[in-house]
Every structure is written in structure tokens, then in C-alpha cells.
Amino acid sequence: MNASQVSPPPPFWAEMVPPREVSPHCPPRPPEDVLPRRKVPNLRCAFRQPRAQVAIKPLKRGQCDQGTDPVAPGYRAERRSTCPRTYTPHPTVAEVPAVATASLQRLRPRGEQGPASGRAARLHPRSGMDPVLSAVRLSVQEAVHVLSSSEDGGHIFSTLGSLKHYLGETENPALPEEQQEFARIHFPTVLRCLVRRLSPGWLELLPDGQLEQLWASFFLTGPADQAFLVLMEAIEDAAGSSFRLMKMARLLARFLSVGRMAAVLEGQCRQQAEPAFPLLQATLLAKVVSLPDHLGNRLQQENLAEFLPQNYFLLLGKEVLRVLQGVVDSLRGGSDCSVSFLSQVLGKACILGRQKEILGALVPRLMALTQGHCLWQRVCWRLVERVPDRAMEAVLTGLVEAAPGPRVLSRLLGNLVTKSKKAQFVMTRKLLLLRFSCTTPVLQSLLGYLAEDSQRRPLLMQALKELLETWGSSSAIRHTPLAQQSYISKATLICLAHLQEAELRDCRAELLASLMAGVKCRLDSSLPPVRRLGMIVAEVASARIHPEGPPLRFQYEEDDLTREMLALATPWPVTDSPSAEGPPVAPVRGEDPDKKTAASGGPQAQPEGSDSELDSDDEFVPYDMSGDTELKSGKAPVYVRDCVEALTASEDWERWEAALRALEGLVFRSPAAAREVSVELAKVLLHLEEKTAVAGFEGLRQRALVAVTVTDPARVAEYLTAQFYALNYSLRQRMDILDVLTLAAQELSRPGRLGRAQRSASGPSPQPSSTVAPTWRAVVEERIRSKTRRFSKGSAGRGLAPVPNEFNAVAGYFFFPLIQRFDKPLVTFDLLGEDQLVLGRLAHTLGALMYLAENTSVAVPMGKALLEFVWVLRFHGDGYMRRGLLSAVSAVLLSLPAERLLADLPDELLETRSWLADVAEKDPDEDCRLLAVKALLLLEKLRDKLLALSSH
């Protein structure tokens, strides 16, 4: 046999193709160098055989995409035959090039028909296969074989160098078609092969780290998106802590530090000839945003600083800004770009709660770039418009908080609220009515943004209507916390400040109706802050909505919140940074401008003809009258009956005042005389009205009533509790009765009460500066104590002698008459109706009486009655009332012994515990939730104590 008849040996890559089996049910295939003349209609006909199907599957670990249809990096087209007992192998190398482009074209989404690639244009029905593409594929397969099996460092180095010219980084780069095919089809295969070969011994095949540097260059210089995905895949597939895991993690950190993440994002923004594969884009989005989570789970304690969320998302924000700069430059050059992928990255990062980091890097630069630059403004508008609806709330919340003023927000968002229903819902309802975490400057920016443009001002009016409707809802007042009510009140005042009088005139009737309804509901509230909010908003809103009518004026205490809300009634200056100039200062209510000018130290114009210089008395020194006392012509009474007579029938007002001031001391000094007229004196004091301007009148009257009640507790308490439910008493008098009963019970339950009462009755104690001559007995005892030597000292001082609790005998007179008739309405008094303020005070009083009756014989029936009272009113809508009920429950748990609670009130405790858990979780009032948690802790301590007792 001559040399011409000897066939050359098959190349090494031919062994990688499995032998083909011929099925008896399928006709033989045509030769590989002949393609059918007819056009491939779809993916099923890519590899034409009877009853064959093509499935798209991801590559498994360690599997190369050789000999497969490269529809996308990391995926292959697998042909499955439906013929019985027939095995159909993967298509050979010669078959793939002819059908790869057809298969990829069939995967294009409907309606997206781009121009055919250069590879498809070169194919001809009779051309067999493309020699250029076959050469690239063969070169890659040979290189992969060498990299997978060779241990020769020089051979590996030369093989990697030969692959570098496909990346265009050598002196003789490959043709553009070859580079495109290598980057689109074969580059992930090479990277996965490099990852598999990574080991300490393999890197040491060449000295001085030459092989490691060349190995890393493929990840740092090739297509960024594919390199990033292969890196993340290698890190996630690494088994535990290993050399390969740490090497890939450090390479990824280097990948981020050299700015390759911007290349990943920019590759998705450039509009290419073929649309991006949707699954690839979704995978890339998930990996980019969740990189800190993946790396934290894999590296654990060995995590790098670059992968921490606070550092990574700050870097991601800077990379997004670099890509936006590239988009703007491309638009200037006439190239089309898309920011949809950037919008998805921004939205997903904000959903994960990283608005502060990513927007902290974006907003300051965008604020400067969009100032006076229309193209940058359009790019920012499109960036936010393309955010998915599910992430719109998170992005807008972060932007509103990060933007320093309404003008900046307008430049970043444009008229987004008029184009997107989701954005309109978030900006006009979600951030105003459903959430109340925004600060006052953020609220100013939000509402100022709505007022900036004429197209957005109707939304500001709509927001004001909804705010006033919510502000005037009685249900909202009962079921929203005080912080949210303050937030809605501030938003209402800011809206009123931005709207003009002509805009308010068109819907004056509707706004006034909501305003008046809210004022009535808030003035009926039991909480002073709620009533104060109603007064402030009513004053400001009525003056803005109906300036022609008489102004409303209320009396309330001014604090920081009050001054802040009055300042919000004035429009803020429209600047980029409202915090730079500070809020406008609200004028003091009722202040005269002339007085304000005088107080500020400004010049005042003197009236003509005044002789102020001649009449000036500045040279006279004022006389010190601080030590003078007012002369009283009347003499203070010395008997209790004289006080009763002076308070009832006397027309001498000085004697009347002297009797009121001396009454408390006389009652404690003469308790027997006080008991004779105790009920009569209590009646006089209960109906006593201030007839002169007596300083501290309410305190004097209350202390006198408490003294009478303590002196004769049974009779006076019986009288006061009966008068609490009597007719023709004002709410103020009924609350005075509750306060007196509480203070008297507190005084009766204290040990050593009589000694204190006698000291208070004897008159005021001497001043510390006055010298009081000590008695001879005290002097002698002090000398003996200083001269005596004691070897063993006991306690430093003798403790108080044990005395019985005086409240024990009369607790029933205080408690049970108050709790018996709360559910029986009277003509002028309805505790379960409009008089809920008194009902809340009653609940607090009953809880205080229960706590003061600790360890008394009547405590158990009192606790049972109080728990029944709580159980009836546990769903009351007033927050002040619920606080009183929760305090009463805590008083029961603190006053009764654990054994008695378990023996006498087991069912009540179980029901109360479930109610407390529900209140602690769902009650809108923060104080109620706190009190419920404290009561639950008391129940837990009670259970532990019972378990400890049972174990002994």
C-alpha cells in the first residue's frame, strides 16, 4: 500500500464525538457536507429527523458546550428522538454551524426581527459549513483539550496566548467575525475550563506568577457579563472553604475594583444587533444585586470588605453613574441606548432596603449634572420611569428622602406622577396617608414637588382633600397613633401653604365640612395632644380656606410641636436645600408688630412733642420691696366650724380666703371636730367656687377635701361616691371627686401617716437658715453618743414601727360604689357615651385604688370585680380609656398574691392573657402596646413564681 492510500490519523478532537448509531426506524441522514435546500422553519426542524424534538437545557457542572447549538452562553440545544429504542447523539461539529444561526433566529421573541448577523449572511444552502467558524471552533476545542490534560507550563502558556488573539489583545488579532463568535459562543467554555484547572500546583507550573496573571487576564479583559457569571457560578459551586473559593473571591473583588461591573451594566444598555436573551438578563440581574448575600453565605467569617452590603451597593451606585455617563455620551453621538436594565438594578437594590447606599452615591452627582442640562434630566426621568411597578415605592421613597429639596426632586422625577399610576399612588396616598416615617423636611420636599409644576398642582389639591377627609374621620382618630395624626396635620398645613386662595375657593364647602368634622372629633378626645392638634389645624385652615369669615381662636399651651406646626403654615422658600435657610419663624400669637420691633432692639419713632428726655427717671434707684408682706385686715379662723361659716355665709372676702388657707391645718389639728362636720364640709368644698383671685385656689380646695376625707374616710367616701353618679354635676366636679378619692386612699395606705399629719398641722417648718435652739435633752444625748464606745453597732437607725394599713378597713367604701353604676346612663351623664373622658379617669382611679389595697382582706373581690370591668370595656375605641384598663390589669397582678390569683381567678387570668397579647401586637396606640407588654411580663413572672413554689 503506497503512501497516498494511507489515510491520516483522525484528529484528537474526533474522539470527543461519540459514535453514531443507526436506528432501523429512521432513514439514514444525508452527508454532512450537504445541507437541505429548504429553509429551516423552526427549532424543531434544526436537526431534521422524523419525530425528533429539540430541548433547551442548561449545561451541567463540568460540561462544555462543544457540539451543541449555542443559543445562549451556558445553554445548549439537545435533540431528543421519539423513535423507540433509538439513541440520537449530539450533532457533530460539522452539523452545528449550519443550523446554529437558524436556531438562534427562531428564539427571537415575536415582533423583534433584527438584521441577520454576518455569520448567517455567509451561509449558502450548498456551501456545507463556514470555514471561518469551523476554524474558531476547532482552535477552541484543541485549546480546551490542552488546558484540561497538559501539565507542561510552556505549552499551557502558549495555548492561552493563542486564545488571547481572539480577544483582540495581541499584535495580530483575529478577524472581527472570529472575535465575535469566540466572545459569544466559546468564551464561557474557556473560562469554565480555567476554573476547573485552578489549583496551587497548576499555577506553579510557571515561575513568578506568570500563569496566574495570564489566567486572571481572561476574566478581567474578556466579555464582562460572561466572566461575571462564570465567577459567580464557580464561587457558588465551590465545596466549602478551599483554595479555589478564596482565589475566585479575590479575583471577583479585583473584578469589581477595576470597574468591570460598569462594563457588565453597559453591555446590557447598548442596543446590539440581536436582542438580549431574557433568561440571561434575569440571571445577570439576580447575581448583580444579590452578590453580597451569595458571597456572605459562601465565605462566612472569611468574607472580604468589598462584598459587605454597605460597601458593595455604594460601589454599585458609582458604577451605575459611570454607565449613565456613557449613555449620555452615546446619545450625543447619535447612538441609541436603553436604561431599562439599570432601572431594574436600581429597583431591586431598593427593594432589598439599600436605598441609602445606592442613592447616596447617585443623587448628589445627579443633582449637579441635571442642573441646567436637559439631556441629563431626560435620562434621569427615563431611569425612574423604567423601574418596575413592584419596586416603584422603594425607589420613590429613597429619592424623596435623599433629595434635598423640591427643585432637585423635580429635576430627577419630572412629571412622573402624571405618567405612572403607581408613582401617583405612592406620592399622593402611600407616603401621605399610609406611612408616617418621613421627617418634616422630606414632607416639605414631597409636597413642594407636587406644587412645582402646573400639571402636578391638581394632584396637590386632591391630596389636600384626602388629607382633610382622613383628618376629620372619627374612626381614623380612634385607630391611628398620635405620631401619624401629627404627620397628617403637618401635611395638611403644608398643602394649605402651597395652594393659592383662588384654588381653595373652588372647593371651599367640601374642605370646610371635613375641617369642622375633624375639629369636633378632636375636641372630644381624651388626650390633650390630640385636642391641641385640632385647635392648631382649625385656626390655620379656617383662616386659609375662609379668610372672609371670623377667625377661630383657641387657648392651648405652646411647645416645640406647636411652634413647628405654626411655622409650617408659611410657604417654604423654593430652593434646592430647604434645610439651608431653616424653617420660617412663626409669629407669636396675638403679638403686636410694634412690640415685636421694640423687642428686637430696632429704632422706634418717638411721637412728636414728647418730653421723654425731660421726664426720664433713669437716675432714680428702685427700692427693694421683695421682703414686704401684704397686710391683712381679717383674722384667720381657729375652729373648723368657723371655717365652714366663713366659706358659706361670709361676705368678707379676706376672711373667706383666710378660712380656705387655714382649713387643711385645722382639720388635721382637730380631727374630732372635723368628724362632726365632715360631710357638711365636704359638700361645701365640692361646690365651692372661686370668688376672688386667690393664688392656687384649686390646690387649696383639693388639699382641704383630701384632709376631710382622710379624717373621716368612711362617711366622706360614701358621700363623694354617691355624688359622682348624681345629677346636676359638671364633668370637672366629677373628675375632682375621683382625684380626691385617689389622693385620700394614697394617704391612708402610707405608714406613719399620723406623724406627718401632725407635723403638717403644726405649721410650716423653719427655714434652714434660721437658728433653732436645741433642747437640753437632745444636747445631752448627743454628748453621750459621742463619748460612748460601742464594740457592736446594730442598724444605723431604728426602722418605722409596724402599723396597720388604714385603707384596709375603708377600701370597700372607696371602690365598690364607683364600679357598680358605670353602665347606667343618666340624663346629663353617660359614661359609655359622650363622657368617655370621665370613664377613662374612672378606670385609672379604680386601678390606683386596687394597687393601694395590696394585701388587704378585700383585695380579692376587688380584683375580680375590676377584671370584669376590664373585660366589658376591653374593646373601647378611646386610647386613654384602654390605657386605664391596662393599668388596672397590672394593678391586679401586683396587688394580689400569686396563690390567690391562681386559686380564685384562673379563668379571668387566661382570658386576660390572650387579650393582652392581642393588644401588644395590634393596638394602634404606642403607650397601650407598652403597657400590655409590661402586663405580660408580670404574668410571666407570676407563672415562674408558681412553678418555683410547686417544685418545692
mmCIF file with all atom_site columns, N, CA, C and O in Angstrom, residues 790-806:
data_model
loop_
_atom_site.group_PDB
_atom_site.id
_atom_site.type_symbol
_atom_site.label_atom_id
_atom_site.label_alt_id
_atom_site.label_comp_id
_atom_site.label_asym_id
_atom_site.label_entity_id
_atom_site.label_seq_id
_atom_site.pdbx_PDB_ins_code
_atom_site.Cartn_x
_atom_site.Cartn_y
_atom_site.Cartn_z
_atom_site.occupancy
_atom_site.B_iso_or_equiv
_atom_site.pdbx_formal_charge
_atom_site.auth_seq_id
_atom_site.auth_comp_id
_atom_site.auth_asym_id
_atom_site.auth_atom_id
_atom_site.pdbx_PDB_model_num
ATOM 1  N N  . ARG A 1 790 ? -18.713 51.754 121.440 1.00 0.00 ? 790 ARG A N  1
ATOM 2  C CA . ARG A 1 790 ? -19.522 50.556 121.233 1.00 0.00 ? 790 ARG A CA 1
ATOM 3  C C  . ARG A 1 790 ? -18.739 49.578 120.364 1.00 0.00 ? 790 ARG A C  1
ATOM 4  O O  . ARG A 1 790 ? -18.185 49.944 119.342 1.00 0.00 ? 790 ARG A O  1
ATOM 5  N N  . PHE A 1 791 ? -18.712 48.337 120.809 1.00 0.00 ? 791 PHE A N  1
ATOM 6  C CA . PHE A 1 791 ? -17.985 47.305 120.067 1.00 0.00 ? 791 PHE A CA 1
ATOM 7  C C  . PHE A 1 791 ? -18.841 46.689 118.961 1.00 0.00 ? 791 PHE A C  1
ATOM 8  O O  . PHE A 1 791 ? -18.324 46.137 118.011 1.00 0.00 ? 791 PHE A O  1
ATOM 9  N N  . SER A 1 792 ? -20.116 46.726 119.072 1.00 0.00 ? 792 SER A N  1
ATOM 10 C CA . SER A 1 792 ? -21.001 46.164 118.058 1.00 0.00 ? 792 SER A CA 1
ATOM 11 C C  . SER A 1 792 ? -22.159 47.116 117.858 1.00 0.00 ? 792 SER A C  1
ATOM 12 O O  . SER A 1 792 ? -22.892 47.422 118.816 1.00 0.00 ? 792 SER A O  1
ATOM 13 N N  . LYS A 1 793 ? -22.262 47.587 116.659 1.00 0.00 ? 793 LYS A N  1
ATOM 14 C CA . LYS A 1 793 ? -23.333 48.518 116.322 1.00 0.00 ? 793 LYS A CA 1
ATOM 15 C C  . LYS A 1 793 ? -24.397 47.792 115.516 1.00 0.00 ? 793 LYS A C  1
ATOM 16 O O  . LYS A 1 793 ? -24.088 47.039 114.598 1.00 0.00 ? 793 LYS A O  1
ATOM 17 N N  . GLY A 1 794 ? -25.590 48.038 115.872 1.00 0.00 ? 794 GLY A N  1
ATOM 18 C CA . GLY A 1 794 ? -26.692 47.453 115.124 1.00 0.00 ? 794 GLY A CA 1
ATOM 19 C C  . GLY A 1 794 ? -27.006 48.295 113.914 1.00 0.00 ? 794 GLY A C  1
ATOM 20 O O  . GLY A 1 794 ? -26.138 48.886 113.280 1.00 0.00 ? 794 GLY A O  1
ATOM 21 N N  . SER A 1 795 ? -28.265 48.311 113.572 1.00 0.00 ? 795 SER A N  1
ATOM 22 C CA . SER A 1 795 ? -28.679 49.131 112.429 1.00 0.00 ? 795 SER A CA 1
ATOM 23 C C  . SER A 1 795 ? -28.463 50.592 112.747 1.00 0.00 ? 795 SER A C  1
ATOM 24 O O  . SER A 1 795 ? -28.533 51.023 113.902 1.00 0.00 ? 795 SER A O  1
ATOM 25 N N  . ALA A 1 796 ? -28.176 51.343 111.725 1.00 0.00 ? 796 ALA A N  1
ATOM 26 C CA . ALA A 1 796 ? -27.865 52.760 111.909 1.00 0.00 ? 796 ALA A CA 1
ATOM 27 C C  . ALA A 1 796 ? -29.022 53.514 112.532 1.00 0.00 ? 796 ALA A C  1
ATOM 28 O O  . ALA A 1 796 ? -28.830 54.381 113.375 1.00 0.00 ? 796 ALA A O  1
ATOM 29 N N  . GLY A 1 797 ? -30.206 53.201 112.149 1.00 0.00 ? 797 GLY A N  1
ATOM 30 C CA . GLY A 1 797 ? -31.364 53.879 112.696 1.00 0.00 ? 797 GLY A CA 1
ATOM 31 C C  . GLY A 1 797 ? -32.496 52.917 112.932 1.00 0.00 ? 797 GLY A C  1
ATOM 32 O O  . GLY A 1 797 ? -32.575 51.860 112.304 1.00 0.00 ? 797 GLY A O  1
ATOM 33 N N  . ARG A 1 798 ? -33.323 53.234 113.857 1.00 0.00 ? 798 ARG A N  1
ATOM 34 C CA . ARG A 1 798 ? -34.433 52.356 114.147 1.00 0.00 ? 798 ARG A CA 1
ATOM 35 C C  . ARG A 1 798 ? -35.507 52.521 113.089 1.00 0.00 ? 798 ARG A C  1
ATOM 36 O O  . ARG A 1 798 ? -35.880 53.642 112.731 1.00 0.00 ? 798 ARG A O  1
ATOM 37 N N  . GLY A 1 799 ? -35.962 51.415 112.507 1.00 0.00 ? 799 GLY A N  1
ATOM 38 C CA . GLY A 1 799 ? -36.974 51.469 111.468 1.00 0.00 ? 799 GLY A CA 1
ATOM 39 C C  . GLY A 1 799 ? -38.327 51.888 112.009 1.00 0.00 ? 799 GLY A C  1
ATOM 40 O O  . GLY A 1 799 ? -38.557 51.966 113.230 1.00 0.00 ? 799 GLY A O  1
ATOM 41 N N  . LEU A 1 800 ? -39.229 52.183 111.088 1.00 0.00 ? 800 LEU A N  1
ATOM 42 C CA . LEU A 1 800 ? -40.576 52.583 111.491 1.00 0.00 ? 800 LEU A CA 1
ATOM 43 C C  . LEU A 1 800 ? -41.294 51.424 112.145 1.00 0.00 ? 800 LEU A C  1
ATOM 44 O O  . LEU A 1 800 ? -41.167 50.267 111.746 1.00 0.00 ? 800 LEU A O  1
ATOM 45 N N  . ALA A 1 801 ? -42.021 51.744 113.124 1.00 0.00 ? 801 ALA A N  1
ATOM 46 C CA . ALA A 1 801 ? -42.784 50.719 113.826 1.00 0.00 ? 801 ALA A CA 1
ATOM 47 C C  . ALA A 1 801 ? -43.887 50.213 112.918 1.00 0.00 ? 801 ALA A C  1
ATOM 48 O O  . ALA A 1 801 ? -44.516 50.994 112.194 1.00 0.00 ? 801 ALA A O  1
ATOM 49 N N  . PRO A 1 802 ? -44.131 48.923 112.903 1.00 0.00 ? 802 PRO A N  1
ATOM 50 C CA . PRO A 1 802 ? -45.195 48.391 112.040 1.00 0.00 ? 802 PRO A CA 1
ATOM 51 C C  . PRO A 1 802 ? -46.554 48.897 112.478 1.00 0.00 ? 802 PRO A C  1
ATOM 52 O O  . PRO A 1 802 ? -46.920 48.825 113.663 1.00 0.00 ? 802 PRO A O  1
ATOM 53 N N  . VAL A 1 803 ? -47.290 49.390 111.522 1.00 0.00 ? 803 VAL A N  1
ATOM 54 C CA . VAL A 1 803 ? -48.633 49.918 111.780 1.00 0.00 ? 803 VAL A CA 1
ATOM 55 C C  . VAL A 1 803 ? -49.581 49.306 110.779 1.00 0.00 ? 803 VAL A C  1
ATOM 56 O O  . VAL A 1 803 ? -49.182 48.943 109.664 1.00 0.00 ? 803 VAL A O  1
ATOM 57 N N  . PRO A 1 804 ? -50.829 49.139 111.116 1.00 0.00 ? 804 PRO A N  1
ATOM 58 C CA . PRO A 1 804 ? -51.791 48.565 110.162 1.00 0.00 ? 804 PRO A CA 1
ATOM 59 C C  . PRO A 1 804 ? -52.103 49.548 109.036 1.00 0.00 ? 804 PRO A C  1
ATOM 60 O O  . PRO A 1 804 ? -51.992 50.761 109.177 1.00 0.00 ? 804 PRO A O  1
ATOM 61 N N  . ASN A 1 805 ? -52.481 48.969 107.916 1.00 0.00 ? 805 ASN A N  1
ATOM 62 C CA . ASN A 1 805 ? -52.878 49.765 106.754 1.00 0.00 ? 805 ASN A CA 1
ATOM 63 C C  . ASN A 1 805 ? -54.275 50.301 107.012 1.00 0.00 ? 805 ASN A C  1
ATOM 64 O O  . ASN A 1 805 ? -55.259 49.549 107.062 1.00 0.00 ? 805 ASN A O  1
ATOM 65 N N  . GLU A 1 806 ? -54.386 51.621 107.183 1.00 0.00 ? 806 GLU A N  1
ATOM 66 C CA . GLU A 1 806 ? -55.678 52.222 107.493 1.00 0.00 ? 806 GLU A CA 1
ATOM 67 C C  . GLU A 1 806 ? -56.657 52.131 106.333 1.00 0.00 ? 806 GLU A C  1
ATOM 68 O O  . GLU A 1 806 ? -57.864 52.251 106.532 1.00 0.00 ? 806 GLU A O  1
#
